[in-house]
Coordinates of C-alpha atoms in Angstrom, one line a residue:
Chain A
M953 CA -0.2 0.1 0.5
S954 CA 3.2 2.4 1.2
G955 CA 5.1 1.3 -2.2
K956 CA 1.8 2.2 -4.2
D957 CA 1.6 5.7 -2.0
K958 CA 5.6 6.0 -2.4
G959 CA 5.5 5.7 -6.4
G960 CA 3.1 8.3 -6.5
I961 CA 5.0 10.5 -4.8
M962 CA 7.8 9.8 -6.9
S963 CA 6.1 10.5 -9.8
K964 CA 4.3 13.5 -8.9
L965 CA 8.0 14.9 -7.9
A966 CA 9.7 13.4 -11.3
E967 CA 6.9 15.7 -13.0
T968 CA 8.0 19.0 -11.3
G969 CA 11.5 18.2 -11.7
Q970 CA 10.4 17.7 -15.7
H971 CA 8.2 21.0 -14.8
I972 CA 11.2 22.6 -13.8
R973 CA 13.6 22.3 -15.9
S974 CA 11.5 23.3 -18.8
S975 CA 10.2 26.8 -17.5
Q976 CA 11.7 30.0 -18.7
A977 CA 13.6 31.0 -15.5
W978 CA 15.3 27.0 -15.4
S979 CA 17.0 27.8 -19.4
S980 CA 17.3 31.4 -19.1
I981 CA 19.7 30.4 -16.4
F982 CA 21.3 26.7 -17.9
R983 CA 22.5 27.2 -21.9
P984 CA 22.0 24.8 -23.9
G985 CA 24.3 22.2 -23.8
S986 CA 24.5 22.2 -20.0
P987 CA 24.2 19.3 -18.0
F988 CA 21.2 20.3 -15.2
R989 CA 19.4 21.3 -18.7
D990 CA 18.3 17.7 -20.8
G991 CA 20.9 15.6 -18.9
Y992 CA 24.9 15.0 -20.6
S993 CA 25.6 13.1 -22.8
D994 CA 29.2 12.4 -24.0
T995 CA 28.6 14.3 -27.9
P996 CA 31.5 16.1 -29.8
R997 CA 28.2 19.1 -29.8
N998 CA 28.0 19.0 -25.3
R999 CA 31.7 19.1 -25.3
S1000 CA 32.0 21.9 -27.2
Y1001 CA 28.8 23.3 -25.6
V1002 CA 30.2 23.0 -22.0
I1003 CA 32.8 25.3 -23.0
M1004 CA 30.7 27.8 -25.3
N1005 CA 27.7 27.9 -23.3
N1006 CA 30.3 28.6 -19.8
V1007 CA 31.8 32.2 -18.5
L1008 CA 34.8 30.0 -19.1
Y1009 CA 34.9 30.9 -23.1
H1010 CA 36.3 34.2 -21.8
L1011 CA 39.4 31.9 -21.0
H1012 CA 39.6 29.0 -22.9
P1013 CA 38.9 28.1 -26.3
V1014 CA 36.5 24.7 -27.3
K1015 CA 39.8 23.3 -28.7
V1016 CA 43.2 23.3 -27.5
K1017 CA 46.5 21.8 -28.7
R1018 CA 46.6 18.3 -27.6
H1019 CA 50.3 19.0 -26.8
G1020 CA 49.3 21.8 -24.2
V1021 CA 47.3 19.2 -22.7
R1022 CA 50.0 17.4 -21.4
L1023 CA 50.8 17.9 -17.6
S1024 CA 54.9 17.8 -18.4
Y1025 CA 55.2 21.1 -21.2
T1026 CA 53.2 23.7 -18.5
L1027 CA 53.5 22.0 -15.0
C1028 CA 49.8 24.0 -14.4
L1029 CA 52.3 26.9 -13.7
G1030 CA 49.9 30.1 -15.7
G1031 CA 46.9 28.1 -14.1
L1032 CA 48.1 27.3 -10.2
S1033 CA 49.4 30.9 -10.0
F1034 CA 45.9 32.3 -11.0
F1035 CA 44.3 29.8 -8.8
L1036 CA 46.6 30.9 -5.9
F1037 CA 45.3 34.2 -6.4
I1038 CA 41.5 33.2 -6.2
L1039 CA 42.4 31.3 -3.0
L1040 CA 44.1 34.8 -2.0
T1041 CA 41.4 37.2 -2.7
I1042 CA 39.0 34.3 -0.8
T1043 CA 41.2 33.9 2.4
G1044 CA 42.3 38.0 2.0
I1045 CA 38.5 38.9 2.3
F1046 CA 37.8 36.8 5.3
L1047 CA 40.9 38.3 7.2
M1048 CA 39.3 41.5 6.0
F1049 CA 36.3 40.9 8.1
Y1050 CA 38.8 40.9 11.2
Y1051 CA 41.5 43.4 10.6
R1052 CA 42.4 46.9 11.1
P1053 CA 44.8 48.9 9.8
T1054 CA 46.0 51.2 12.8
S1055 CA 48.8 51.0 15.0
P1056 CA 48.4 48.7 18.0
Q1057 CA 44.9 47.2 16.6
A1058 CA 46.5 45.6 13.2
F1059 CA 49.1 43.7 15.9
L1060 CA 45.7 43.0 18.6
D1061 CA 43.8 41.5 15.6
I1062 CA 46.0 39.4 14.0
Q1063 CA 46.9 38.1 17.5
A1064 CA 42.9 37.4 17.8
L1065 CA 42.9 35.7 14.9
A1066 CA 44.5 33.1 15.9
T1067 CA 42.7 33.1 19.4
D1068 CA 39.2 34.3 18.8
V1069 CA 38.2 33.8 15.5
T1070 CA 36.7 30.2 14.3
F1071 CA 39.7 29.4 11.5
G1072 CA 41.2 32.0 11.9
Q1073 CA 44.4 31.0 11.8
V1074 CA 44.5 28.9 9.7
V1075 CA 42.7 31.2 6.9
R1076 CA 45.2 33.4 7.9
N1077 CA 48.3 30.9 7.5
M1078 CA 46.6 29.5 3.7
H1079 CA 46.9 33.1 3.1
R1080 CA 50.8 33.2 4.3
W1081 CA 51.8 30.5 2.4
G1082 CA 49.4 30.5 -0.5
A1083 CA 51.1 34.5 -1.1
H1084 CA 54.7 32.4 -0.4
A1085 CA 53.7 29.8 -3.3
M1086 CA 52.2 32.6 -5.8
V1087 CA 55.5 34.5 -5.5
L1088 CA 57.0 30.8 -6.4
T1089 CA 54.6 29.5 -9.5
V1090 CA 54.9 33.0 -10.6
F1091 CA 58.7 32.5 -11.5
L1092 CA 58.0 29.4 -12.3
H1093 CA 56.7 29.7 -14.5
M1094 CA 58.2 32.9 -16.5
A1095 CA 61.2 30.1 -16.5
R1096 CA 58.7 27.7 -18.4
V1097 CA 57.9 30.2 -20.3
F1098 CA 61.0 30.7 -21.6
Y1099 CA 63.0 27.4 -21.9
H1100 CA 60.0 26.9 -24.5
G1101 CA 61.2 30.2 -26.6
A1102 CA 56.9 30.7 -26.3
Y1103 CA 58.6 34.6 -26.0
K1104 CA 58.9 34.6 -29.4
P1105 CA 56.8 36.5 -32.2
P1106 CA 54.0 36.6 -31.8
R1107 CA 53.6 36.6 -27.9
E1108 CA 56.5 39.0 -27.4
F1109 CA 53.8 41.6 -26.0
N1110 CA 53.0 39.0 -23.5
W1111 CA 56.3 38.3 -22.2
V1112 CA 56.1 42.0 -20.9
V1113 CA 52.8 41.1 -19.7
G1114 CA 54.4 39.0 -17.6
I1115 CA 56.8 40.2 -16.1
V1116 CA 54.5 42.9 -15.0
L1117 CA 52.8 40.6 -13.5
L1118 CA 56.0 39.3 -11.9
L1119 CA 56.5 42.8 -10.8
L1120 CA 52.6 43.4 -9.2
T1121 CA 53.2 40.0 -7.7
L1122 CA 56.1 40.7 -5.9
L1123 CA 54.7 43.8 -4.6
L1124 CA 51.3 42.5 -3.3
S1125 CA 53.8 40.6 -1.3
F1126 CA 55.3 43.6 -0.5
T1127 CA 52.6 44.8 0.8
G1128 CA 50.6 42.4 2.3
Y1129 CA 53.9 42.0 4.8
L1130 CA 53.7 44.8 7.0
L1131 CA 50.4 44.0 7.5
P1132 CA 51.1 42.2 11.1
W1133 CA 52.6 44.8 12.7
D1134 CA 54.9 43.3 14.4
Q1135 CA 58.8 43.7 14.3
L1136 CA 59.4 41.6 11.2
A1137 CA 56.9 43.2 9.0
V1138 CA 58.5 46.5 10.3
W1139 CA 61.8 46.2 9.8
A1140 CA 62.1 43.5 6.5
V1141 CA 60.2 46.1 4.8
T1142 CA 61.8 48.5 6.6
V1143 CA 66.0 47.0 4.9
G1144 CA 63.2 46.2 1.9
S1145 CA 62.5 49.8 1.2
N1146 CA 65.7 51.0 2.2
M1147 CA 66.6 50.0 -1.0
G1148 CA 64.2 51.6 -3.4
R1149 CA 64.8 55.5 -1.8
Y1150 CA 68.4 55.3 -3.8
A1151 CA 66.6 55.3 -6.8
P1152 CA 68.1 58.5 -9.0
V1153 CA 66.7 61.7 -8.9
I1154 CA 63.2 60.8 -7.4
G1155 CA 64.4 57.9 -5.1
D1156 CA 63.9 59.9 -2.0
Q1157 CA 59.8 61.2 -3.6
V1158 CA 58.8 57.1 -4.8
S1159 CA 60.1 56.6 -0.9
F1160 CA 58.3 59.8 0.6
A1161 CA 54.9 58.8 -1.2
L1162 CA 54.9 55.1 -0.8
I1163 CA 55.7 54.8 2.9
G1164 CA 53.8 58.2 4.0
G1165 CA 56.6 60.2 5.0
T1166 CA 60.4 59.4 5.9
Q1167 CA 60.1 56.3 7.9
I1168 CA 57.9 53.8 8.1
T1169 CA 55.2 54.6 10.9
P1170 CA 51.6 54.3 10.9
D1171 CA 50.1 56.1 8.6
T1172 CA 52.9 53.7 6.0
L1173 CA 50.1 51.0 7.5
L1174 CA 46.8 52.4 6.3
R1175 CA 48.2 53.1 3.0
W1176 CA 50.0 49.9 2.0
Y1177 CA 47.4 48.2 3.7
V1178 CA 44.8 50.1 0.6
L1179 CA 47.9 49.9 -2.0
H1180 CA 47.5 45.7 -1.2
V1181 CA 44.2 45.0 -0.2
L1182 CA 42.6 47.5 -3.2
F1183 CA 45.0 49.0 -5.6
L1184 CA 47.1 46.4 -6.3
P1185 CA 44.3 43.9 -7.3
F1186 CA 42.9 45.9 -9.5
V1187 CA 45.6 46.3 -11.6
I1188 CA 46.8 43.2 -11.5
V1189 CA 43.5 41.8 -12.6
I1190 CA 43.7 44.3 -15.5
F1191 CA 47.1 43.3 -16.6
M1192 CA 46.2 39.3 -16.3
A1193 CA 43.0 40.0 -18.5
V1194 CA 45.6 41.0 -21.1
H1195 CA 47.6 38.8 -19.9
F1196 CA 44.8 35.8 -20.8
W1197 CA 42.8 37.6 -24.0
R1198 CA 46.7 37.8 -25.5
V1199 CA 47.5 33.9 -25.1
R1200 CA 44.4 33.3 -27.0
K1201 CA 44.8 36.1 -29.0
D1202 CA 48.6 34.8 -30.3
G1203 CA 47.6 32.0 -30.8
G1204 CA 46.9 29.8 -27.7
I1205 CA 49.7 28.2 -26.0
S1206 CA 53.5 28.0 -28.1
G1207 CA 53.6 25.1 -30.1
P1208 CA 55.3 21.7 -29.2
L1209 CA 59.6 22.2 -29.5
Chain B
M200 CA 21.1 32.9 -65.2
A201 CA 22.8 37.0 -64.6
G202 CA 26.1 36.0 -64.3
L203 CA 26.3 33.1 -62.9
P204 CA 29.1 30.8 -64.1
E205 CA 28.3 27.8 -66.0
H206 CA 30.4 25.1 -63.7
L207 CA 28.0 26.0 -60.8
L208 CA 25.3 26.5 -62.5
R209 CA 26.0 22.6 -63.5
R210 CA 27.0 21.7 -60.1
S211 CA 23.3 22.8 -59.2
A212 CA 22.3 21.2 -62.0
E213 CA 23.5 17.9 -61.2
A214 CA 22.9 18.1 -57.6
K215 CA 18.9 19.0 -58.3
A216 CA 19.3 15.9 -61.1
K217 CA 20.7 13.4 -58.1
A218 CA 17.6 14.5 -56.4
T219 CA 15.0 14.6 -58.6
G220 CA 16.3 11.9 -60.9
R221 CA 15.4 14.1 -63.8
P222 CA 18.6 14.5 -66.6
V223 CA 21.2 16.8 -66.1
E224 CA 20.5 18.9 -69.0
E225 CA 17.3 19.4 -68.3
I226 CA 17.9 20.8 -65.1
L227 CA 20.9 23.0 -66.9
A228 CA 18.9 24.1 -69.5
E229 CA 15.8 25.1 -67.0
L230 CA 18.4 27.3 -65.2
K231 CA 19.5 28.8 -67.6
G232 CA 16.5 30.2 -69.3
E233 CA 17.1 28.7 -72.3
A234 CA 14.4 26.1 -72.9
P235 CA 11.6 24.8 -71.4
P236 CA 11.3 21.9 -69.9
P237 CA 10.5 19.1 -72.3
A238 CA 9.1 16.4 -70.1
A239 CA 6.4 14.4 -71.6
G240 CA 2.7 15.2 -70.2
A241 CA 4.6 19.2 -69.4
P242 CA 3.1 22.6 -71.2
S243 CA 5.6 23.0 -74.0
A244 CA 7.0 26.1 -75.1
G245 CA 5.0 29.4 -77.0
S246 CA 1.7 27.4 -75.7
G247 CA 0.2 29.9 -73.6
P248 CA -0.8 33.6 -73.6
V249 CA 2.6 35.2 -75.5
R250 CA 4.5 38.2 -73.1
D251 CA 7.3 40.6 -74.1
L252 CA 9.4 39.8 -71.2
A253 CA 11.8 42.6 -73.0
K254 CA 9.5 45.3 -71.7
E255 CA 8.8 43.4 -68.5
S256 CA 12.7 43.4 -67.7
A257 CA 12.9 46.7 -68.8
D258 CA 9.7 48.2 -66.9
L259 CA 10.6 46.1 -63.8
G260 CA 14.1 46.4 -63.5
V261 CA 14.6 42.7 -63.9
P262 CA 17.0 40.8 -66.1
E263 CA 14.8 39.1 -68.2
D264 CA 15.9 35.5 -68.1
L265 CA 15.3 35.5 -64.4
L266 CA 11.6 36.2 -65.4
R267 CA 11.7 34.0 -68.0
R268 CA 13.0 31.3 -65.4
A269 CA 10.2 32.5 -62.6
M270 CA 7.4 32.4 -65.4
I271 CA 8.3 28.4 -66.7
A272 CA 8.2 27.8 -62.9
R273 CA 4.8 29.1 -62.7
A274 CA 3.5 27.8 -65.8
K275 CA 5.0 24.5 -65.0
K276 CA 3.4 24.5 -61.7
D277 CA 0.5 25.5 -62.3
G278 CA -0.2 23.2 -64.8
T279 CA -0.9 26.6 -67.6
P280 CA 0.5 26.9 -71.2
I281 CA 4.3 28.4 -70.8
P282 CA 3.6 32.1 -72.4
G283 CA 4.6 32.8 -76.1
E284 CA 7.2 35.5 -76.4
P285 CA 6.9 37.3 -79.7
G286 CA 9.7 36.8 -81.9
A287 CA 10.3 33.3 -80.8
A288 CA 8.9 30.5 -83.2
P289 CA 5.7 30.4 -82.5
V290 CA 4.6 26.8 -81.8
A291 CA 1.3 25.2 -83.0
A292 CA -0.7 26.4 -80.5
A293 CA 0.0 29.8 -81.1
G294 CA -2.8 30.4 -83.1
T295 CA -5.6 28.8 -79.9
A296 CA -3.8 31.7 -77.2
P297 CA -6.0 34.4 -76.3
V298 CA -3.8 36.8 -77.0
A299 CA -2.2 37.3 -80.8
A300 CA 1.5 37.1 -81.1
G301 CA 2.9 40.4 -81.5
S302 CA 0.2 42.6 -79.5
P303 CA 1.5 42.1 -75.4
A304 CA -1.3 41.5 -73.1
P305 CA -1.1 44.3 -70.5
I306 CA 1.7 44.0 -68.0
P307 CA 0.8 43.7 -64.2
T308 CA 2.9 46.0 -62.2
I309 CA 4.4 42.7 -60.7
P310 CA 3.9 39.4 -62.0
E311 CA 3.0 36.8 -59.7
G312 CA 6.2 34.4 -58.4
V313 CA 9.0 36.6 -60.2
R314 CA 10.9 37.7 -56.8
T315 CA 12.3 40.8 -56.8
Q316 CA 14.9 40.8 -54.7
R317 CA 18.4 40.0 -56.5
L318 CA 21.2 38.2 -56.6
L319 CA 23.7 40.7 -57.3
T320 CA 27.1 38.6 -57.4
V321 CA 29.0 35.2 -57.4
V322 CA 31.6 35.9 -55.3
K323 CA 34.6 33.7 -56.9
A324 CA 36.7 31.8 -54.4
G325 CA 40.3 33.3 -53.3
A326 CA 38.5 36.7 -54.3
I327 CA 38.1 38.0 -50.8
Q328 CA 40.7 37.3 -48.1
Q329 CA 41.2 33.5 -47.4
T330 CA 42.6 32.0 -44.0
K331 CA 44.0 28.8 -44.4
R332 CA 44.8 27.5 -40.6
E333 CA 47.0 24.7 -40.7
P334 CA 45.1 21.7 -39.3
A335 CA 46.5 20.4 -36.0
D336 CA 46.0 18.4 -33.3
K337 CA 43.4 19.6 -31.2
V338 CA 41.2 17.9 -28.1
N339 CA 38.3 19.3 -26.2
T340 CA 39.2 21.7 -23.4
W341 CA 36.7 19.7 -21.5
P342 CA 37.4 17.1 -20.6
H343 CA 40.9 17.4 -21.4
L344 CA 42.0 20.1 -19.9
L345 CA 39.0 21.6 -18.2
A346 CA 39.6 17.4 -15.8
I347 CA 43.4 18.3 -15.8
E348 CA 43.1 21.6 -14.3
F349 CA 40.1 20.5 -11.7
V350 CA 42.5 18.1 -10.1
A351 CA 45.7 20.4 -10.4
L352 CA 43.5 22.8 -8.2
L353 CA 41.8 20.3 -6.0
V354 CA 45.1 19.4 -5.2
L355 CA 47.1 22.7 -4.4
T356 CA 44.3 23.1 -2.7
G357 CA 44.9 20.6 -0.3
L358 CA 48.5 20.8 -0.1
L359 CA 48.4 24.4 1.1
F360 CA 45.6 23.8 3.2
V361 CA 47.1 20.7 5.1
F362 CA 50.6 22.6 5.3
S363 CA 48.4 25.3 7.0
I364 CA 46.7 23.5 9.6
Y365 CA 50.6 22.6 10.7
V366 CA 52.8 25.1 9.8
D367 CA 51.7 28.8 11.0
A368 CA 52.5 31.7 9.4
P369 CA 55.0 33.8 11.9
L370 CA 54.4 36.3 14.4
L371 CA 56.6 38.4 16.5
E372 CA 56.9 40.5 19.4
F373 CA 54.9 43.6 18.7
A374 CA 56.6 46.3 16.2
N375 CA 59.1 48.4 17.8
F376 CA 61.3 51.4 15.9
N377 CA 63.4 51.5 18.3
Q378 CA 65.0 47.8 18.7
Q379 CA 65.8 46.6 15.6
P380 CA 66.3 42.6 15.1
N381 CA 69.8 41.4 14.5
P382 CA 69.8 40.4 11.5
S383 CA 67.1 42.6 9.7
K384 CA 66.6 40.6 7.1
A385 CA 63.7 41.4 3.5
P386 CA 61.6 39.6 2.4
W387 CA 63.1 36.2 0.5
Y388 CA 62.4 37.5 -2.5
F389 CA 64.6 40.4 -1.8
L390 CA 67.0 38.2 -0.1
G391 CA 69.3 37.8 -3.1
L392 CA 69.5 42.0 -3.7
Q393 CA 69.7 42.0 0.6
E394 CA 72.6 39.9 -0.5
L395 CA 74.3 42.1 -2.9
L396 CA 73.7 44.9 -0.9
S397 CA 76.6 43.6 1.4
Y398 CA 79.2 43.5 -1.6
F399 CA 77.9 46.5 -3.9
D400 CA 77.2 50.4 -3.3
P401 CA 73.6 50.4 -2.5
M402 CA 73.6 52.7 -6.2
V403 CA 74.9 49.6 -7.6
A404 CA 73.1 46.4 -6.0
G405 CA 69.7 48.4 -4.9
I406 CA 68.8 50.7 -8.0
I407 CA 71.5 49.4 -11.4
I408 CA 71.5 45.7 -10.8
P409 CA 67.9 44.8 -10.4
G410 CA 67.1 48.0 -12.8
Y411 CA 68.5 46.2 -15.9
G412 CA 68.2 43.1 -14.7
L413 CA 64.5 43.4 -15.0
A414 CA 64.5 45.4 -18.1
G415 CA 67.0 42.9 -19.6
L416 CA 63.9 40.7 -18.4
A417 CA 61.2 42.3 -20.0
F418 CA 63.2 42.9 -23.5
I419 CA 64.0 39.7 -23.9
P420 CA 61.6 38.7 -26.7
Y421 CA 63.1 41.7 -28.5
L422 CA 66.8 41.0 -28.1
D423 CA 66.3 36.8 -28.8
R424 CA 65.8 37.3 -32.6
N425 CA 66.7 33.8 -32.8
P426 CA 63.4 32.5 -33.9
S427 CA 64.1 28.9 -33.6
V428 CA 62.1 27.3 -30.5
R429 CA 64.2 24.4 -30.6
P430 CA 66.3 24.1 -26.9
S431 CA 69.6 23.1 -29.2
D432 CA 69.2 25.8 -31.2
R433 CA 69.2 28.4 -28.2
K434 CA 71.9 27.5 -26.3
L435 CA 73.3 30.5 -26.0
A436 CA 69.8 32.1 -24.5
I437 CA 69.2 29.2 -22.6
M438 CA 72.8 29.3 -21.2
I439 CA 72.7 33.4 -20.2
F440 CA 68.9 32.8 -18.7
T441 CA 70.1 29.6 -16.8
F442 CA 73.4 31.7 -15.1
F443 CA 71.2 34.2 -14.0
V444 CA 68.5 32.3 -12.3
M445 CA 71.2 30.2 -11.0
G446 CA 72.8 33.4 -9.6
A447 CA 69.4 34.6 -8.4
A448 CA 68.9 31.6 -6.7
I449 CA 72.1 31.6 -5.0
L450 CA 72.7 35.0 -3.6
T451 CA 69.0 34.6 -2.4
T452 CA 69.7 31.2 -0.2
Y453 CA 73.2 32.5 0.7
G454 CA 71.2 36.0 2.2
S455 CA 68.3 33.7 3.8
F456 CA 70.4 31.2 4.9
F457 CA 74.1 31.6 5.4
R458 CA 74.0 35.2 7.0
G459 CA 73.2 35.4 10.6
P460 CA 73.6 38.1 13.3
G461 CA 75.1 41.2 12.0
F462 CA 74.4 40.0 8.5
N463 CA 77.4 38.2 9.0
F464 CA 78.2 34.6 7.5
T465 CA 77.2 31.9 9.1
F466 CA 76.7 27.9 8.6
P467 CA 72.8 27.3 8.8
W468 CA 73.6 24.0 10.8
V469 CA 76.3 25.8 13.0
D470 CA 74.7 28.7 14.9
G471 CA 71.2 28.2 13.1
I472 CA 68.8 29.7 10.8
F473 CA 68.0 33.2 10.8
F474 CA 65.3 33.3 8.8
D475 CA 61.5 34.2 9.1
F476 CA 59.2 33.6 6.3

């Protein structure tokens, strides 16, 4: 008896599901070929649709060169750099909820992450180790591209964009280094930014503008915080967009050796 | 048909012949608007009312052969006799036509069934820019590339998460501007430069070397004119790049682990490591 009822409910559910899937709202959300629309069957047409009707189409073409897919060719370094950037954005937003860039408070907030905030310490750890990892993957990506000669025409300009991205990555890491406002942060940044002071003609001015004075003060903290969470991410996203766009415009990933 | 190359017409006729099972030549003639279809049972040419196609063409701005073709097609479709034309050899039925040859019927503004749009031109192959793509060995991004990227992303997240559970980010005591730690080191990626700073003047180590280094790096594609990407053809370029990368790596390692208090040389296994990530 109950089995019969259950069957009735199941068929009702299936009917409702079918009704939802055929609604205008549903098909406006999921473009043709989406597995959520009519189910996914593995056909060349659907394989193309998955990319074409997806925001990923901005990043990847429908087809890529077979050799470029080999892990041993790219080692995924560029992709992982980008992914680390996303991971750092997510963990960074989390940290921003608990951080105030003022003089003793910044340090106290970082301390509080370890004691008062659920998952605070592990998220801060991920942010820090992820940042170091990103410097490393960006550098290794550059080395990979060099050894494959992938900077040669028509990809010369994208190499230059890549160098800008490397520089921005270093700046992002360096500005973030100050934010814990402990002895390590303050003195590492002092040593690091002292080097820039020797730049000819504009060295003093650049240094003054960057650290907001002649030496590192709580004003520097606010300034570098804004650079770290807003200005530099904004700039790097623009350069990343150009970088990814040029990869595709220049004919996709470079050819095999 | 106006301006259509013969080979295109023929190809079209052949396709049509294949589809309908009629002889190619017949369809070809029909397409050209030259001869009516001589199929058995079909009305023969000139048996219908007479139309002055030359005049209609001038009035309507439609090429004469298009009009003729439309006329034939229409007659065939309706099963009515095909109108005769002035000047054309009258067929036996001419006398029975409602309007005698030589005095054409009043011309309708636009005859029904006549298409008023025209084919302006057929662009021959090669006349416009041709983009030829070398056939490349390609695979679908989904699933081949996306699956790899997804796994790479999961592995990286997993490793980073597990590492972050066990190893805490450093946090020393509260910032004190009156007490400089000894040694005080820049972040690790600048330690190669800091190492250079102990050999050279700050102007050289802090500005000239990194400045030229960065500029040189950015200009690599414009300096390296060698088009080959094969490692065996690029020995010099690879050698130079590797030299600088190794130099930077050695300096960074040296500055990180072999410099102790006062930035003096130290063995990390003797005096410990003076380095924070």
